[in-house]
C-alpha positions as MATLAB code, in Angstrom:
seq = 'XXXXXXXXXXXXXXXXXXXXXXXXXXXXXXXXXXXXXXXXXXXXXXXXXXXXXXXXXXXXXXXXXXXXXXXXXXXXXXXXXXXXXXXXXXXXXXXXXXXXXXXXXXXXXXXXXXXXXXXXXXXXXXXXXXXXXXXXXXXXXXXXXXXXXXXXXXXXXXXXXXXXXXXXXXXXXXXXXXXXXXXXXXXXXXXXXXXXXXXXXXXXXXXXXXXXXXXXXXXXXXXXXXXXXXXXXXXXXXXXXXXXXXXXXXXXXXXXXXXXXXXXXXXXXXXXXXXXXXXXXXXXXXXXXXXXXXXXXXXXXXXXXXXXXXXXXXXXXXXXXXXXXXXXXXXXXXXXXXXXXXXXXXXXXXXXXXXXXXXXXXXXXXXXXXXXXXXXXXXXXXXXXXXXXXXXXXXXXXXXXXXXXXXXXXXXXXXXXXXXXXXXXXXXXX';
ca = [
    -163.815  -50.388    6.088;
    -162.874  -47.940    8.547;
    -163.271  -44.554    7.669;
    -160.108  -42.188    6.972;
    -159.619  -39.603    9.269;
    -159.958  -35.883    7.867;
    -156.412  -34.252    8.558;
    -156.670  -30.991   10.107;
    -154.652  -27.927    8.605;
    -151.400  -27.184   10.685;
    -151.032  -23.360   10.955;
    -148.050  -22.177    9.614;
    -146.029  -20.395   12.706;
    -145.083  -16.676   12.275;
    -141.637  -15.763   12.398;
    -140.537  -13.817   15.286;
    -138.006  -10.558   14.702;
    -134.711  -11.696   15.402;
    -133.874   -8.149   17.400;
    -130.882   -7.002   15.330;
    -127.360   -6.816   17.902;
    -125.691   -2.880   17.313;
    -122.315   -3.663   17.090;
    -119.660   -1.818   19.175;
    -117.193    0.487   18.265;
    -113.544   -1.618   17.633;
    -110.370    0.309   18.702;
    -108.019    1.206   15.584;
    -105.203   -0.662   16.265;
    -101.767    1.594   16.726;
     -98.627    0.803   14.054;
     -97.748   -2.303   15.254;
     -93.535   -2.606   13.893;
     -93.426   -5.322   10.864;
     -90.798   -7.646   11.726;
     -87.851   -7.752    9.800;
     -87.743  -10.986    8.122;
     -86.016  -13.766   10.024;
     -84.014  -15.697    7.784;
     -84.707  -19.271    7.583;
     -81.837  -21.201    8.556;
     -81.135  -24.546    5.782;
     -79.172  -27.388    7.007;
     -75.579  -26.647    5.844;
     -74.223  -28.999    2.948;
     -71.521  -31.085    3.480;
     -68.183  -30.001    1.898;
     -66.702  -32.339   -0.336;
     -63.282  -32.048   -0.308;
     -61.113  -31.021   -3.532;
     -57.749  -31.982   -4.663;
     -54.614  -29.769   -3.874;
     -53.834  -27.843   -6.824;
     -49.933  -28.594   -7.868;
     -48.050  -25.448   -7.027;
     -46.919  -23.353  -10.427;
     -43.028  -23.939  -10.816;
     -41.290  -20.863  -10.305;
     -40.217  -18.313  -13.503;
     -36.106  -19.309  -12.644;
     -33.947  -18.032  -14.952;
     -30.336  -19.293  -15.852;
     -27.669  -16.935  -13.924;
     -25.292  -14.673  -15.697;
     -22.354  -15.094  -14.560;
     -18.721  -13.891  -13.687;
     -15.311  -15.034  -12.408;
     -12.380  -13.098  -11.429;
      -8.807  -13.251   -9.406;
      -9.613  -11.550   -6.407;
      -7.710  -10.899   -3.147;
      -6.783  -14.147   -1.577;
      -8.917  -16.288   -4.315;
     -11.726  -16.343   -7.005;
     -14.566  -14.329   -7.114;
     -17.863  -15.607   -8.694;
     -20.636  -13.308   -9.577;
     -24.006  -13.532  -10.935;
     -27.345  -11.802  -11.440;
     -29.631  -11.530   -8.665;
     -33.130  -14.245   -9.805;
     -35.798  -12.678   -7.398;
     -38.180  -16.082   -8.343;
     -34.812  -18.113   -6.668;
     -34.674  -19.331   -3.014;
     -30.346  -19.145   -3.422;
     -28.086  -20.598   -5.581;
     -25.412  -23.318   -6.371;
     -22.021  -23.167   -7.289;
     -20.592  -26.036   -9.421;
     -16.585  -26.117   -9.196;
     -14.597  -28.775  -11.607;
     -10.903  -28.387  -10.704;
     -10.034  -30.763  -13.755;
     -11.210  -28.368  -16.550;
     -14.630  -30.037  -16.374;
     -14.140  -33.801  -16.223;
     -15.127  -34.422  -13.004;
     -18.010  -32.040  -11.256;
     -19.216  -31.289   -7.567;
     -21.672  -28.980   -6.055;
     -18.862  -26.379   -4.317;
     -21.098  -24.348   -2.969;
     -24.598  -23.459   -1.997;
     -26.127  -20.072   -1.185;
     -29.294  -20.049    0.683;
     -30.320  -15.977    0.222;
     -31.372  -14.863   -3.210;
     -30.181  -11.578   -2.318;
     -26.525  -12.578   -2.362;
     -24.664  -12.226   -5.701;
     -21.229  -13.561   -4.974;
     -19.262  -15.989   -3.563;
     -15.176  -15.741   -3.013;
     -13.251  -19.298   -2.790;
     -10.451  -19.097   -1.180;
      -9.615  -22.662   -1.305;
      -7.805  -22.237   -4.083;
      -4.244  -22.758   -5.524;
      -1.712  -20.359   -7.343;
      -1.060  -21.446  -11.043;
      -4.313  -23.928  -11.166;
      -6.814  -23.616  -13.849;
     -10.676  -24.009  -12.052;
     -13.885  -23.746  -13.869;
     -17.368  -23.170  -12.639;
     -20.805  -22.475  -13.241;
     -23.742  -21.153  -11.329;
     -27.706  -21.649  -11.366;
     -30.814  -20.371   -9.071;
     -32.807  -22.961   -7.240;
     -36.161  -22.412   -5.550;
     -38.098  -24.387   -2.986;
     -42.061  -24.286   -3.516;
     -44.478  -26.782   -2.194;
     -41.561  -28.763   -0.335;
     -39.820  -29.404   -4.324;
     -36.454  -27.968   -4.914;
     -36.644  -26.784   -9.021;
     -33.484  -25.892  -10.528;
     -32.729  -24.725  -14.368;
     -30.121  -26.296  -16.332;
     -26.475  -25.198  -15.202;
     -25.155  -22.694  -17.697;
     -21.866  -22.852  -19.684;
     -19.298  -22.845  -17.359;
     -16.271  -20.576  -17.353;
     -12.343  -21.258  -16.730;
      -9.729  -18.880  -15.069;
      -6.266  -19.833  -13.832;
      -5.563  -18.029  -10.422;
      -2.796  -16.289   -9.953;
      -1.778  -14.506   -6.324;
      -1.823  -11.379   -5.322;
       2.000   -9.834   -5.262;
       3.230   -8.531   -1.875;
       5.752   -5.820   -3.607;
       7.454   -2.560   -1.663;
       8.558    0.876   -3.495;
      11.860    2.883   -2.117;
      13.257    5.708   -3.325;
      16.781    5.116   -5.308;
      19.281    6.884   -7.145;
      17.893    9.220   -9.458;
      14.617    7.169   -9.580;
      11.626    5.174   -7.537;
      12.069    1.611   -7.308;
       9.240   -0.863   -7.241;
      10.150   -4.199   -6.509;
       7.858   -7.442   -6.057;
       7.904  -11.457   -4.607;
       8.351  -13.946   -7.946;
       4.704  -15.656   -9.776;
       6.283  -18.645  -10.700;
       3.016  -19.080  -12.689;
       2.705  -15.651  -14.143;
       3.470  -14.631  -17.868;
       5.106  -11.092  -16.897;
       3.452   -8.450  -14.586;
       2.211   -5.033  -14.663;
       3.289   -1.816  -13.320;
       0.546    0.968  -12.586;
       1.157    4.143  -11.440;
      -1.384    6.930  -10.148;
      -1.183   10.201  -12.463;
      -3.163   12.767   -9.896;
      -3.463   15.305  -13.283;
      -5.851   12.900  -15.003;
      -7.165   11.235  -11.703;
      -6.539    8.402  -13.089;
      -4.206    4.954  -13.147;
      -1.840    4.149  -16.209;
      -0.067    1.321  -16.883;
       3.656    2.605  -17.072;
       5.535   -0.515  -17.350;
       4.541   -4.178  -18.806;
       7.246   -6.599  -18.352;
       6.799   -9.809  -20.417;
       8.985  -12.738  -17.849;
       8.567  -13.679  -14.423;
      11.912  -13.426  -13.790;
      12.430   -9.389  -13.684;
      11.173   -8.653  -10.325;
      11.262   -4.750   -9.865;
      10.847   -1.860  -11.942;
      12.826    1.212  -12.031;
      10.947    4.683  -12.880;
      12.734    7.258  -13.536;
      10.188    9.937  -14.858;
      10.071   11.486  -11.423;
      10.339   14.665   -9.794;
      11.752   15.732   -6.330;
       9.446   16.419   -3.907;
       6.308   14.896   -5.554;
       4.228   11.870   -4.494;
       3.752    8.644   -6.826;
       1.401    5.856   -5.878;
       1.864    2.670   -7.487;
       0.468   -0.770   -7.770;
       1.982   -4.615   -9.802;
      -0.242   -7.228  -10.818;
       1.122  -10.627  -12.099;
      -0.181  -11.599  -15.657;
      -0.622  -15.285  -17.710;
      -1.049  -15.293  -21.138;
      -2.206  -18.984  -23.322;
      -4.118  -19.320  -26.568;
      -4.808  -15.427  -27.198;
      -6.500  -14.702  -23.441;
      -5.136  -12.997  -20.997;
      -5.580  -13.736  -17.065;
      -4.745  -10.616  -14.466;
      -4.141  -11.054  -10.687;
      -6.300   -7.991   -8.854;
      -3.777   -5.427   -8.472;
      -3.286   -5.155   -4.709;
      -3.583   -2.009   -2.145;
      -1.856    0.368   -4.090;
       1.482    2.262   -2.151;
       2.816    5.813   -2.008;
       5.900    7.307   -1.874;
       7.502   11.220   -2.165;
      10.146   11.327   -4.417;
      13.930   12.719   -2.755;
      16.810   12.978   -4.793;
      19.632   11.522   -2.594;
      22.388   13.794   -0.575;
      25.643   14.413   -1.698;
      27.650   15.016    1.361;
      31.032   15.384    2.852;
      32.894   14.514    5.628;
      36.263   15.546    6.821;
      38.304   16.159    9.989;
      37.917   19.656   11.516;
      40.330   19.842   14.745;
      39.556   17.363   17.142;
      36.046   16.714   15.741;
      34.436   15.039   12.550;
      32.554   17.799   10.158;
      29.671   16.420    7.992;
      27.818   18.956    5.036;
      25.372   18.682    2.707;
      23.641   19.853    0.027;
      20.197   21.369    0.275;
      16.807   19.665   -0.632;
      14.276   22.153   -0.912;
      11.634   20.061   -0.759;
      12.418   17.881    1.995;
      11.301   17.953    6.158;
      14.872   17.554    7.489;
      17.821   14.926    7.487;
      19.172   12.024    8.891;
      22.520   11.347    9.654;
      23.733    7.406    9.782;
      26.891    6.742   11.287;
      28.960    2.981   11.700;
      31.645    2.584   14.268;
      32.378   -0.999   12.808;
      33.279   -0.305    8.927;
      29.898   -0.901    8.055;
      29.040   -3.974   10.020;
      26.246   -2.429   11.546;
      24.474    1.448   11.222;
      22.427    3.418   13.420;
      20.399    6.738   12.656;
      23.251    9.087   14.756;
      21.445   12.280   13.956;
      18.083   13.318   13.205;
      18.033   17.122   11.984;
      14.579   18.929   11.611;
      15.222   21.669    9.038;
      15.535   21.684    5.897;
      18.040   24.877    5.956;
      20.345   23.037    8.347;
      23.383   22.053    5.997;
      26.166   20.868    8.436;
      26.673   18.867   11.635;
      29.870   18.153   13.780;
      30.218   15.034   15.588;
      31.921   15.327   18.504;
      31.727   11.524   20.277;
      34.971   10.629   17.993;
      38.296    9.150   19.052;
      41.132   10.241   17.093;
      43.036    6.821   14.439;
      39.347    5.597   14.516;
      37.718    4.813   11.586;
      33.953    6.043   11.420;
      31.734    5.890    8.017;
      28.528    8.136    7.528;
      25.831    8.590    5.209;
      23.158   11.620    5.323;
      19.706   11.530    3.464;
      16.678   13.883    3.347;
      13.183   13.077    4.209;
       9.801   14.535    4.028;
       6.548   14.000    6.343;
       3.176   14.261    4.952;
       0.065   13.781    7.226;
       2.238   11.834    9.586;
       3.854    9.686    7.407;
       7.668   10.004    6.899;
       9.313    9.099    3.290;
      12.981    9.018    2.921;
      15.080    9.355    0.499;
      17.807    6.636   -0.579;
      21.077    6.141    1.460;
      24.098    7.489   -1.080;
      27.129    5.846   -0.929;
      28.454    5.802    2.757;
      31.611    8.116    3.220;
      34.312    6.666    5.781;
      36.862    9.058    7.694;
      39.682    8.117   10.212;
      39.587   10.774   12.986;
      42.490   12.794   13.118;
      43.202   15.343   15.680;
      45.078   18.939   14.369;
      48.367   19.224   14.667;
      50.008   22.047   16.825;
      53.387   23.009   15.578;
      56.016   25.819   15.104;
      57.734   28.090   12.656;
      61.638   29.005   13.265;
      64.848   30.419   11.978;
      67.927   28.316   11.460;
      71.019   28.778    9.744;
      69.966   26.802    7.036;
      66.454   27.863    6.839;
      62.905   27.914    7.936;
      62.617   24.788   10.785;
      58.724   23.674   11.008;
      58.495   21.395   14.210;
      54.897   19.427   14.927;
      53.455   17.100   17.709;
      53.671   13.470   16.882;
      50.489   11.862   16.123;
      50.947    8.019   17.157;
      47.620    7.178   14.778;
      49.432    8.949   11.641;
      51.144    6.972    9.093;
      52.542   10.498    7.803;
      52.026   14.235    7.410;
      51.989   16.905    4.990;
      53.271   20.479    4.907;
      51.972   23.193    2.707;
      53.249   26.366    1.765;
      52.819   29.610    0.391;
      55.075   32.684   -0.430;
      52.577   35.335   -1.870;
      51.155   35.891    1.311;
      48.291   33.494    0.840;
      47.322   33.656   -2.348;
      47.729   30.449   -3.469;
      49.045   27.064   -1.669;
      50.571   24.230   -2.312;
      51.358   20.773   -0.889;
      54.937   21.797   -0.092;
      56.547   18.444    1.671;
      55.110   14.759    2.314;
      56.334   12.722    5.431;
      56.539    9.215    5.472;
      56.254    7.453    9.019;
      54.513    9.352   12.137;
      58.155    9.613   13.877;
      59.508   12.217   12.028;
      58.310   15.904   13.847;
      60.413   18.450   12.382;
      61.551   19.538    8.684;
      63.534   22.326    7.115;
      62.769   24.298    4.671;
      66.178   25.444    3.343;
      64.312   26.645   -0.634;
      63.979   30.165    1.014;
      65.320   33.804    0.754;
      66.607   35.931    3.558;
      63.863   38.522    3.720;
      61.133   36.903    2.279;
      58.058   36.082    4.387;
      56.410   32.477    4.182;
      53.273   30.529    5.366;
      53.311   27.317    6.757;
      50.240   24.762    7.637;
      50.757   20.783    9.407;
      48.247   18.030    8.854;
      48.327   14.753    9.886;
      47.667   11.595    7.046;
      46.663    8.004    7.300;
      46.804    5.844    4.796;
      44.588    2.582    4.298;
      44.578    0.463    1.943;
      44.495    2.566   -1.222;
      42.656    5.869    0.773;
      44.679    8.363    2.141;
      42.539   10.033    5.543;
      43.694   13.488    6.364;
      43.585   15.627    9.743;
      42.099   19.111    9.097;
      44.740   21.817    8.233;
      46.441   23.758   11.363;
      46.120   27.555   11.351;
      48.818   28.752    9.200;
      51.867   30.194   10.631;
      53.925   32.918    8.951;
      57.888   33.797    9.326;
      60.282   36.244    7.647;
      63.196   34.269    6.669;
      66.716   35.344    8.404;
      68.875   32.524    7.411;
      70.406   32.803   11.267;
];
């Protein structure tokens, strides 16, 4: 066999110093800012649609409501709904047979309606409800009751001063019950029904409770009364008036000329003189006077046998409106011119000669013997031909008077010319 090698020991190797590095110095870093956290952006979700929510229906509430006559028609009122869009107005003009939607009001802010279409003596009924609009839908309460009312017109009626009183007269309501008669009492600021007359057929009012000088206002309403209720035109613009007592007057020849006189009003402006060449046929104001204290005017645009009639009133302007008192009874005068004459001795007495007067149907003599004292209507003269007449009922030595006036008679009036100057003689009995 072959011999085994002897191994030989390996030496172990020494370890060598690993020389140990010296680090450096590292900087301190400065503050470096921390970030403010960006937000991580997430994929946005889809949106799923939802459903529309169905609109709440509005709080309405059913109108209160009103009708009344008003000027020139119905008025219907009602409480304002501040949930409404407007209103309707249902109108039945067979007392609620038939129906129709009269009227619709598109503002919630308006509370009334007047319907003039409307007829005097006919019975209409109506009734009234909000609607509102939300969501494109119209929602509407139930209708209330509805309510009746006849209509009656307005009256177109005048007041005028009268005899003694104011008169208010008024156009006929053929459909009316009666009317009423208001007047203003300015103590108590306030109106009072002075008259209610119970037929359409009496169509003024005569008030007589008045006092010269003082203003009334007054206002009529027609009335219709069925089954216990009571329907009342409006009353209409009420109208004023001063109260003048009317004029006595007089009118009589004065020479050649007409003389008119009057009594004074106190409380009136002036007067007005109205004169008619025509017996009445036709008037014109003739004379306007502006005082009060003026009592008397003479006309002198007359023609002696004519006929002229005349009529004076007083009136009264406050803030530029003139009232007038009512025309008395017209007066009517022939114009007849004085008569000049003459007073003479005869052998049978006292000879009074005059002019003729061709528009005369006579004349009249007076006389007196007390120098003055007392007249009287001594001798009447038929027929304007006659001139002269003697007076043979006197005494040698005694003075008398004498006057001439010329008379017309027509008809059943006798017209008289204004009294000459008197004339005086001593009788001689030549």
């Amino acid at each position: 066999p072959k011999p085994t090698s002897t191994p030989t020991n390996t030496p172990t190797p020494e370890p060598t110093n690993t020389p140990t590095s010296t680090p450096t110095n590292t900087p301190v870093p400065t503050n470096t800012p921390v970030p403010t956290n960006t937000p991580t952006s997430t994929s946005t979700p889809a949106l799923t649609p939802t459903s529309t929510p169905t609109p709440e229906p509005p709080d309405l509430k059913g109108s209160t409501f009103t009708i009344d006559n008003a000027s020139n028609g119905i008025k219907v009122s009602w409480n304002q709904d501040s949930a409404a869009s407007g209103y309707e107005i249902l109108r039945s003009d067979d007392n609620g047979k038939t129906w129709k939607l009269y009227k619709t009001i598109s503002s919630n802010t308006t509370v009334s309606y007047l319907d003039t279409g409307v007829t005097n003596g006919k019975t209409y009924r109506y009734s009234v409800r909000p609607y509102a609009v939300v969501g494109g839908k119209t929602y509407r309460p139930s209708y209330p009751t509805s309510k009746a009312i006849l209509y009656l017109a307005e009256l177109t009626f005048s007041v005028a001063n009268a005899s003694g009183s104011v008169k208010v007269s008024w156009n006929k309501n053929a459909a009316a019950t009666g009317y009423e008669v208001l007047r203003w009492d300015e103590i108590g600021k306030t109106w009072k029904m002075v008259k209610s007359i119970n037929n359409n057929a009496t169509l003024s009012y005569v008030d007589t409770a008045v006092t010269n000088g003082k203003m009334y206002r007054y206002s009529v309403r027609p009335y219709y009364t069925a089954n216990g209720t009571t329907t009342r035109a409006p009353y209409p613009t009420s109208k004023a008036i001063v109260y003048l007592t009317g004029q006595n007057f007089t009118v009589a020849n004065k020479g050649i000329y007409i003389d008119l006189t009057w009594d004074k009003n106190a409380a009136a402006t002036g007067y007005e003189i109205l004169r008619s060449d025509d017996n009445g046929a036709t008037w014109k104001t003739y004379k306007t006077i502006t005082s009060n204290a003026t009592l008397a005017f003479t006309d002198t645009s007359v023609v002696t046998g004519k006929t002229y009639k005349y009529s004076v009133r007083p009136y009264k302007t406050v803030d530029g409106v003139t009232y007038r008192a009512s025309w008395p009874t017209s007066k009517a005068l022939v114009c007849l011119k004085i008569s000049t004459f003459s007073v003479a001795n005869t052998s049978k007495g006292i000879k009074i000669s005059w002019n003729q007067n061709t528009a005369a149907t006579g004349y009249e003599i007076l006389r007196t013997d007390d120098g003055g004292k007392t007249w009287k209507l001594y001798k009447s003269i038929s027929g304007n031909a006659t001139t002269s007449y003697v007076d043979t009922a006197v005494t040698k030595g005694k003075t008398y008077s004498y006057s001439v006036r010329a008379i017309k008679v027509v008809g059943s009036t006798t017209y008289r010319a204004s009294y000459a100057t008197s004339k005086s003689i001593t009788c001689t009995m030549k």
